[in-house]
Tab-separated table of C-alpha atoms in Angstrom:
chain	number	residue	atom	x	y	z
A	1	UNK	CA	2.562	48.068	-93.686
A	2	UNK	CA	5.992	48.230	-91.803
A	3	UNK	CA	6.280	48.523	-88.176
A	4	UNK	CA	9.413	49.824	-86.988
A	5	UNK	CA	10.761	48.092	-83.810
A	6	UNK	CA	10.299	50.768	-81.100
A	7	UNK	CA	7.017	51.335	-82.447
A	8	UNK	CA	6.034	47.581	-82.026
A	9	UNK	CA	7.344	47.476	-78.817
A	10	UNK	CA	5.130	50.341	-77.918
A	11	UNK	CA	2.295	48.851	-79.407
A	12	UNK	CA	2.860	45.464	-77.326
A	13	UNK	CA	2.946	47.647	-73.793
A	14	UNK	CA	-0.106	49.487	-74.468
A	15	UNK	CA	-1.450	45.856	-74.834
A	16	UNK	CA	0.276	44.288	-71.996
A	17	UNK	CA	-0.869	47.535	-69.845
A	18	UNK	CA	-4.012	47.453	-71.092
A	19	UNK	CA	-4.663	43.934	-69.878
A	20	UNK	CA	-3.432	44.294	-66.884
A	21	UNK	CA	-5.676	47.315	-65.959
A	22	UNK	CA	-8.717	45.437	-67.232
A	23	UNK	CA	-7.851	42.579	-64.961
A	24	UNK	CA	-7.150	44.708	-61.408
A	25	UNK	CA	-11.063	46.134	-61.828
A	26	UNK	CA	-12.123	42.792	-62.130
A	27	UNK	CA	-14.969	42.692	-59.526
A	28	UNK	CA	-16.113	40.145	-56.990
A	29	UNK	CA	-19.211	39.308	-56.018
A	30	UNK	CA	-20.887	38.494	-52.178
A	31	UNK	CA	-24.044	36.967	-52.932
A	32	UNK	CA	-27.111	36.390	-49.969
A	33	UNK	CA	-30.628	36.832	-48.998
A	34	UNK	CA	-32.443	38.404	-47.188
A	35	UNK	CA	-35.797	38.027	-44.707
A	36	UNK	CA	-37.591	38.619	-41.763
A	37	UNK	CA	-39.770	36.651	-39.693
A	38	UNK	CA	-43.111	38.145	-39.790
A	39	UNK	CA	-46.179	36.544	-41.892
A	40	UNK	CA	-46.390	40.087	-43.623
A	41	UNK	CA	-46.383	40.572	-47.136
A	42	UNK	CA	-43.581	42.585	-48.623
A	43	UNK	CA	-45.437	46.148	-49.748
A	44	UNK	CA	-45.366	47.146	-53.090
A	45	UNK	CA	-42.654	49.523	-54.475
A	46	UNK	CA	-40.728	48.608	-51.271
A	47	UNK	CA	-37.066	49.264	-51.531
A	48	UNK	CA	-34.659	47.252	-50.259
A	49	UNK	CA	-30.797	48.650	-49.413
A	50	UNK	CA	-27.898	46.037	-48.973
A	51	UNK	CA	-24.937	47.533	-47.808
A	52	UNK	CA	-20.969	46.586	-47.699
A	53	UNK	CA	-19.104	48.009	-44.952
A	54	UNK	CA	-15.804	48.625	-43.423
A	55	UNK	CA	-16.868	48.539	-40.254
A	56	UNK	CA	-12.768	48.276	-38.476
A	57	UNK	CA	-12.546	51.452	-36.227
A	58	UNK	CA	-15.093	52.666	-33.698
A	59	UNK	CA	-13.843	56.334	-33.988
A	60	UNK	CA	-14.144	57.109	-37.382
A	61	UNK	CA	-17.117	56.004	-39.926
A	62	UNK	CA	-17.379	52.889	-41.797
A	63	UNK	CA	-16.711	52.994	-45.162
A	64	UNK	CA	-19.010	51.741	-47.998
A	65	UNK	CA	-17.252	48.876	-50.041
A	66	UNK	CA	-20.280	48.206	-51.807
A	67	UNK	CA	-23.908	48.581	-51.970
A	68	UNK	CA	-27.721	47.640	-53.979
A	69	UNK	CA	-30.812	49.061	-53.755
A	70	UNK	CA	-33.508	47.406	-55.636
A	71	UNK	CA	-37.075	46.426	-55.258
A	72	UNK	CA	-38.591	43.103	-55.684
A	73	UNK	CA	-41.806	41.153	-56.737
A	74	UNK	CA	-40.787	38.530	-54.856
A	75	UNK	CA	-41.593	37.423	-50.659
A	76	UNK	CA	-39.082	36.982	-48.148
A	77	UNK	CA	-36.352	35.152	-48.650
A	78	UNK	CA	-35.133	38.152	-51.405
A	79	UNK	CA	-31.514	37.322	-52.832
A	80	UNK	CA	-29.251	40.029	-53.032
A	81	UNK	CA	-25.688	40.706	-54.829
A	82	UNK	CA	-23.174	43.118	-54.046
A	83	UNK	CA	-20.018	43.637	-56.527
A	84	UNK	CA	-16.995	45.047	-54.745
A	85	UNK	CA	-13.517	45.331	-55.917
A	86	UNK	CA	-10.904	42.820	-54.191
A	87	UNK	CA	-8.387	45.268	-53.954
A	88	UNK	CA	-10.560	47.505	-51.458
A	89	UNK	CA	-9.834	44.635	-48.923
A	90	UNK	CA	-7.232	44.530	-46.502
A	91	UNK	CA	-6.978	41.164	-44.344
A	92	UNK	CA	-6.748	43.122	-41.167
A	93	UNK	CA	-10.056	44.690	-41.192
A	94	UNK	CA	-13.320	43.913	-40.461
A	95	UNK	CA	-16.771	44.105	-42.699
A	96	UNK	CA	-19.541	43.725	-42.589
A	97	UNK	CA	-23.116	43.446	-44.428
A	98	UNK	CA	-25.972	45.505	-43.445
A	99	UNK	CA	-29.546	45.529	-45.080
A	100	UNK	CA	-33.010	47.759	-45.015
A	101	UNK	CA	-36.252	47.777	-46.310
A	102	UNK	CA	-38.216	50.871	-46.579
A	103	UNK	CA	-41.839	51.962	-47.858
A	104	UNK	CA	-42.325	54.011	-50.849
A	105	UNK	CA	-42.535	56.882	-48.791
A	106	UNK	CA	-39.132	55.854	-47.446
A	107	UNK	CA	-40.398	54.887	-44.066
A	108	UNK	CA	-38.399	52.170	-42.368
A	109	UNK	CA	-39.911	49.097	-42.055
A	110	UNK	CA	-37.480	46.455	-41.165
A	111	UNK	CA	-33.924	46.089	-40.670
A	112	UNK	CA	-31.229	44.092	-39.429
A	113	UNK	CA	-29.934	44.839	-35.848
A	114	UNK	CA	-27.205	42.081	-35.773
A	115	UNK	CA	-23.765	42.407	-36.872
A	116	UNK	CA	-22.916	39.877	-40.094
A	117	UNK	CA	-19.311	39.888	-40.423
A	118	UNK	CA	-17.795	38.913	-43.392
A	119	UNK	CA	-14.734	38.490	-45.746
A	120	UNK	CA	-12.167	38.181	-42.677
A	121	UNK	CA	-11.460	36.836	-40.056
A	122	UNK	CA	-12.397	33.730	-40.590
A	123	UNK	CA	-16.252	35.198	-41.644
A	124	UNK	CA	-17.937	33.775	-44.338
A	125	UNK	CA	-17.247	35.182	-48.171
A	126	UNK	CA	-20.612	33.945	-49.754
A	127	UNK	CA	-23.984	32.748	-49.437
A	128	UNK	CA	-24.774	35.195	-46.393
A	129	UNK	CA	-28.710	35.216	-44.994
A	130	UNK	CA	-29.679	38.234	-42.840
A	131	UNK	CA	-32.578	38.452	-40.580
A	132	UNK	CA	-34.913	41.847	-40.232
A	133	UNK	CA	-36.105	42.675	-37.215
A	134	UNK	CA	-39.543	44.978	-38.011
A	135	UNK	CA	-39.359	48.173	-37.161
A	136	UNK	CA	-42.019	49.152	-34.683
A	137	UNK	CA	-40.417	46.494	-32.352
A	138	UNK	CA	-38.149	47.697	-29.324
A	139	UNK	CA	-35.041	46.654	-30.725
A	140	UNK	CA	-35.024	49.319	-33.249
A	141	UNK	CA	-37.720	51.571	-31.866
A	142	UNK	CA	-37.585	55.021	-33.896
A	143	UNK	CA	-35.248	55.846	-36.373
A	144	UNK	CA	-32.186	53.437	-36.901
A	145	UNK	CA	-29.439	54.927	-37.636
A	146	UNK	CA	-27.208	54.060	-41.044
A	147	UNK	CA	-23.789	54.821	-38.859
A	148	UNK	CA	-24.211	52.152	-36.232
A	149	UNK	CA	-21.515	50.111	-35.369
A	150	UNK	CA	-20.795	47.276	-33.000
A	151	UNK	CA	-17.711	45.953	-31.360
A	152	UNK	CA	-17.082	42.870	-28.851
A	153	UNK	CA	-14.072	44.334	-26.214
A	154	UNK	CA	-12.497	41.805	-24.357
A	155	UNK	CA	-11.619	42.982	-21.034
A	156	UNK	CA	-9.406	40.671	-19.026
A	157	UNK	CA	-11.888	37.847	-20.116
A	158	UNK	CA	-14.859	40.184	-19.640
A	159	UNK	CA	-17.443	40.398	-22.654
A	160	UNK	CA	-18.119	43.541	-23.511
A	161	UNK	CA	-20.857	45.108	-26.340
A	162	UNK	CA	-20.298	48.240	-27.636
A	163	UNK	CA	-22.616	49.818	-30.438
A	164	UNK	CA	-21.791	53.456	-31.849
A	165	UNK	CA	-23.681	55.833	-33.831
A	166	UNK	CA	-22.772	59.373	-34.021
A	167	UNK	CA	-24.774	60.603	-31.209
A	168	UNK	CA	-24.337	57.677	-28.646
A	169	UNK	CA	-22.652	54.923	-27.827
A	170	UNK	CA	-24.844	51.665	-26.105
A	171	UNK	CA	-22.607	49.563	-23.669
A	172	UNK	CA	-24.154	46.169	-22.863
A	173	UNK	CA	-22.504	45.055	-19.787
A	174	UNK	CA	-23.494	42.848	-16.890
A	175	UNK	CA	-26.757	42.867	-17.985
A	176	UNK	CA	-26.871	46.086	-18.242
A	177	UNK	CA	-27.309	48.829	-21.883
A	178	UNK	CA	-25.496	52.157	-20.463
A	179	UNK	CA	-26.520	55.132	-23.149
A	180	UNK	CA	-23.209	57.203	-23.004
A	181	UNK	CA	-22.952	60.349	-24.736
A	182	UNK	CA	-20.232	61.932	-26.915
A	183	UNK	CA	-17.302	63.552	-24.921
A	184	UNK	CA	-13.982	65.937	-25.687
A	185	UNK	CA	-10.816	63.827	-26.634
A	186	UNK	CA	-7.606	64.680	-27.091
A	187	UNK	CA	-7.461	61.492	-29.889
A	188	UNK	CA	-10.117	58.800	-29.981
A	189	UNK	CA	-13.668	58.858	-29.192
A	190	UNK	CA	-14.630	59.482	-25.588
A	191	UNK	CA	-18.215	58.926	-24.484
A	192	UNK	CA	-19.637	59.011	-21.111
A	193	UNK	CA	-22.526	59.787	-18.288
A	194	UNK	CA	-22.938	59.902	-14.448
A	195	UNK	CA	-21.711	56.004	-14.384
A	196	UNK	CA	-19.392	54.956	-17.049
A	197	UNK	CA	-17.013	55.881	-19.370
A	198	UNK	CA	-16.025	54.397	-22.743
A	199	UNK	CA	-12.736	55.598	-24.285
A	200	UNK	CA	-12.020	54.033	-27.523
A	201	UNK	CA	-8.393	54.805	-29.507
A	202	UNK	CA	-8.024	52.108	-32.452
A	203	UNK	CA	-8.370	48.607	-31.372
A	204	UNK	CA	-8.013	49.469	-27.473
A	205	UNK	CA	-10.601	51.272	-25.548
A	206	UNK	CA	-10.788	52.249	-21.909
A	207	UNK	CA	-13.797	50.986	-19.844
A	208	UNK	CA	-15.005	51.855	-16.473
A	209	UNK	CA	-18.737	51.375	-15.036
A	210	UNK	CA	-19.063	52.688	-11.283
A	211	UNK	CA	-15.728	53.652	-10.509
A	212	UNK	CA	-14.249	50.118	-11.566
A	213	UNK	CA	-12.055	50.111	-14.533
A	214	UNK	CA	-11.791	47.257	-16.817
A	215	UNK	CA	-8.171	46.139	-17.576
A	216	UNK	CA	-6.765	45.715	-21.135
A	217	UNK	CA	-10.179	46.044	-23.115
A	218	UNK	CA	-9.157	45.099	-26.883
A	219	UNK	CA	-11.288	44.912	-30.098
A	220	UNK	CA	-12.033	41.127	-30.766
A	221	UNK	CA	-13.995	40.636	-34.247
A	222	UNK	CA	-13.814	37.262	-33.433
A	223	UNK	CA	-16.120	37.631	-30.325
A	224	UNK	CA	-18.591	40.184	-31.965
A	225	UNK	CA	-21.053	37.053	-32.530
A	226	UNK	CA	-20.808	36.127	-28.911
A	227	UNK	CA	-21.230	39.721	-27.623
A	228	UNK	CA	-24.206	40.136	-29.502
A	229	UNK	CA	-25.814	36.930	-28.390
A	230	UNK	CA	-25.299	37.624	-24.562
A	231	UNK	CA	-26.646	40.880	-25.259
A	232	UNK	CA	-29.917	39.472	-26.597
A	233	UNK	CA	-30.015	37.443	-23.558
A	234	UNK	CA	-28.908	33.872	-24.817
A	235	UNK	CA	-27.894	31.710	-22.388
A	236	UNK	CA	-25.600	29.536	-24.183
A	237	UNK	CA	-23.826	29.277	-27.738
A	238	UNK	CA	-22.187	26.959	-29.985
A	239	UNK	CA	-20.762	26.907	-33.411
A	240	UNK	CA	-19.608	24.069	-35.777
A	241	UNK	CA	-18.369	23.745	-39.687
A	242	UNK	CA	-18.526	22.245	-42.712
A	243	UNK	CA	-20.951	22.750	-43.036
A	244	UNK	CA	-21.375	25.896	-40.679
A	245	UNK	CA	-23.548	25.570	-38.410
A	246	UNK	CA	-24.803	27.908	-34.810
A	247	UNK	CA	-26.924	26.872	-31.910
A	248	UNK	CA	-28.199	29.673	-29.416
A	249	UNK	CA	-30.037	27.906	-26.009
A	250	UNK	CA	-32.327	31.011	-24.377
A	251	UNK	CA	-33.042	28.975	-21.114
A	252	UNK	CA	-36.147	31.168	-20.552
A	253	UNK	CA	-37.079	30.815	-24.237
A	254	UNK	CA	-36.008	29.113	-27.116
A	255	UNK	CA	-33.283	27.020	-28.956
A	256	UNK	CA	-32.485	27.878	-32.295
A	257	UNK	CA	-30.225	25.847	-34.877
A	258	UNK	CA	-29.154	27.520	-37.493
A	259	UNK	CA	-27.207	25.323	-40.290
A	260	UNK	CA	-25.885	25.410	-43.588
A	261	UNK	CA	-24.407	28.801	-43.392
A	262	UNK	CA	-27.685	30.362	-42.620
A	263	UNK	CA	-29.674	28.937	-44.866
A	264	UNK	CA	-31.900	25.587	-42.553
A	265	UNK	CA	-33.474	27.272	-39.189
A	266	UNK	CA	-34.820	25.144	-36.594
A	267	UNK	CA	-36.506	26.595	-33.505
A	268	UNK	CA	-37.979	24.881	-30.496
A	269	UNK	CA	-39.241	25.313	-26.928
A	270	UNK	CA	-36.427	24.519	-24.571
A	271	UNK	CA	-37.006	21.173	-22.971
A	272	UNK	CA	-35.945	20.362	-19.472
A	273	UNK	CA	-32.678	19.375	-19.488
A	274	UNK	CA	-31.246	15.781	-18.502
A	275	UNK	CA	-28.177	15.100	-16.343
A	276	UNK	CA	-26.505	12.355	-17.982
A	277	UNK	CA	-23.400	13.286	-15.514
A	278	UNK	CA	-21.833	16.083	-13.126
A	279	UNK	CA	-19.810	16.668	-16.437
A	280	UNK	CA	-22.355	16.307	-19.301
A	281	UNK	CA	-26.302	17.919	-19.880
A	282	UNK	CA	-28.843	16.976	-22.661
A	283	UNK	CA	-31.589	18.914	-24.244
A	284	UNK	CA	-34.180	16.302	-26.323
A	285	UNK	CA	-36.761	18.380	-27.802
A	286	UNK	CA	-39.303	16.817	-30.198
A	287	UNK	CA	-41.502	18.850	-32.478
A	288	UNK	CA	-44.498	17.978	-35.015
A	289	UNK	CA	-41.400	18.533	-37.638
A	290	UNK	CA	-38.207	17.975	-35.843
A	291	UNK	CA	-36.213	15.880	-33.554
A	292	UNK	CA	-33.575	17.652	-31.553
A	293	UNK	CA	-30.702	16.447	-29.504
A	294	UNK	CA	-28.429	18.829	-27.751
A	295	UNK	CA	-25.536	17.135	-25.583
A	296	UNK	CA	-22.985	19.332	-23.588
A	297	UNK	CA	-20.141	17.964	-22.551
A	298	UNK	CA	-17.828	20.625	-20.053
A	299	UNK	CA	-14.458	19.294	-21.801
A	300	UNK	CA	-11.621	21.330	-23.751
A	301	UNK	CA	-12.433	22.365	-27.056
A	302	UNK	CA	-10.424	23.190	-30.476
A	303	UNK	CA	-12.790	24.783	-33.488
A	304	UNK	CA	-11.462	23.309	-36.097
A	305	UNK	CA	-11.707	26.164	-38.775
A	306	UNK	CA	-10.443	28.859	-36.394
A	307	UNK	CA	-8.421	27.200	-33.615
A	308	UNK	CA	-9.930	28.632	-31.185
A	309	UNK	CA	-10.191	27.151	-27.876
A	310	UNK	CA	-13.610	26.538	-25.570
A	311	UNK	CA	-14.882	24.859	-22.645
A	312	UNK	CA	-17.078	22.919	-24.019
A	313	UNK	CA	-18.104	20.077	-26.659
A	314	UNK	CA	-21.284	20.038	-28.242
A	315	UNK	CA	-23.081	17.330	-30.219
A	316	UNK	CA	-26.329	17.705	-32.229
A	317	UNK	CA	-28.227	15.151	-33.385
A	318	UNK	CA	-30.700	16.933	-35.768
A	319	UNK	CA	-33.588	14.647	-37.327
A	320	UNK	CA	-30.739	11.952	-37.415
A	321	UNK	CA	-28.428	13.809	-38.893
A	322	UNK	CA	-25.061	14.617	-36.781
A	323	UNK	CA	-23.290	17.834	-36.097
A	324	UNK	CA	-20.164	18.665	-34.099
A	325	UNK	CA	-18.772	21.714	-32.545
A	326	UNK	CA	-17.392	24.227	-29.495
A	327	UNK	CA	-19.586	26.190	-27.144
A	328	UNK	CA	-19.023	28.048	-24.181
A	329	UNK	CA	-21.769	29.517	-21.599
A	330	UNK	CA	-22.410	33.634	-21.832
């Protein structure tokens, strides 16, 4: 059969076009698990909710990227995928992955109550593990909301936790979780009561507690890890790569190593620390399972993944196996 020219031409962009649309919905894949740290069985028919999320603006809500609800016959640690199309990400925002379990009855039961940034920002893209906290315990007492939202604002080198939902917003400050309510705005979103203030438009937000206003408060996804950790009350923090690794020192607690991207955990009592000089500290805590060496060393620090400057080295020496990195006190 003959083809005339024009019509073969035709036929070849159809073709060309049609490969080219098949290959812009190609998907992508972020890949995880999932668990929480009670010895409770997971309850039959229990569905579990993994959720995508823009999470970039404080006064608007996040957008789903992507999102899987399942159930599984399987115990704690549950893997999870979520597909997501590459061209729904924009370098200059921020996501984030959130996750839920919930009876058959749809009651909550455990979810996570930490922020897991991913994608930018120097976050991870892959291989993500998220905690659950259970629901009956304070940190998520009642109903958690699907909305929330959490922001580190650095104020003139001031650490400041902000979490939103649509009917509050929590500031954790000096030691402190103000409950402000919503408030009229011209632009923005404005909540306050009798003591503070928090006036967020963008990336900046206005801050005052007691009459004081905090200068230049900006949006910092890079600090969001640190906010939350002084807000849970650790003491001090440090993080490493390749691979990554994160050390949280609760001096009234705990220390807790997390490596591999999430996926080794180490936690032991925190041990008395040694003096080695006015400059350096060690923590040497031994375990029926693990040995652990903590040195801090108050000397300028570079991450080498982020370039991002500290005050502090940090070397770990975890059942003889080595691991360097930048910390800073919260």
């Amino acid at each position: 059969m003959f083809v005339s020219g024009n019509k073969f031409a035709l036929i070849v962009i159809t073709a060309l076009i049609t490969v080219i649309t098949i290959g812009c919905t190609t998907t992508a894949t972020i890949t995880g698990d999932i668990y929480y740290r009670e010895r409770i069985a997971l309850p039959p028919s229990a569905k579990i909710t993994v959720t995508l999320e823009d999470v970039s603006r404080a006064d608007t809500a996040a957008t789903v990227i992507g999102k899987r609800e399942f159930t599984s016959e399987h115990q704690v640690p549950i893997p999870f995928e979520i597909e997501y199309q590459p061209s729904d990400i924009k370098p200059n925002h921020r996501y984030a992955l959130r996750a839920q379990i919930r009876s058959a009855d749809n009651q909550l039961l455990w979810a996570t109550t930490e922020h897991y940034g991913v994608l930018t920002h120097d976050m991870p893209k892959d291989k993500i593990s998220l905690q659950l906290v259970r629901a009956s315990q304070p940190q998520i007492s009642g109903s958690l909301n699907a909305d929330e939202r959490r922001f580190a604002y650095v104020c003139d080198q001031q650490l400041v936790l902000a979490i939103f939902t649509p009917t509050q917003a929590v500031v954790h400050i000096n030691g402190e979780n103000l409950q402000l309510k919503p408030a009229p705005a011209a632009s923005g979103a404005r909540y306050t009561n009798e003591r503070a203030e928090l006036w967020s438009k963008g990336k900046s937000a206005k801050i005052s507690v007691d009459g004081q206003e905090l200068s230049s408060c900006v949006s910092t996804p890079a600090q969001l890890p640190w906010a939350d950790a002084k807000s849970r009350g650790i003491d001090f923090r440090a993080t490493g790569n390749e691979p990554g690794w994160v050390l949280e020192l609760d001096a009234d607690l705990q220390i807790e190593f997390i490596g591999d991207y999430g996926n080794y955990r180490v936690v032991t009592p925190v041990p008395v620390p040694t003096l080695d000089s006015a400059q350096k500290s060690s923590y040497h805590a031994v375990t029926e399972t693990h040995d652990l060496l903590v040195t801090i060393e108050t000397k300028t620090c570079r991450d080498t993944m982020s370039d991002a400057q500290f005050t502090q080295q940090v070397r770990i020496l975890l059942d003889g196996k080595a691991y360097n990195g930048c910390g800073k006190s919260l």
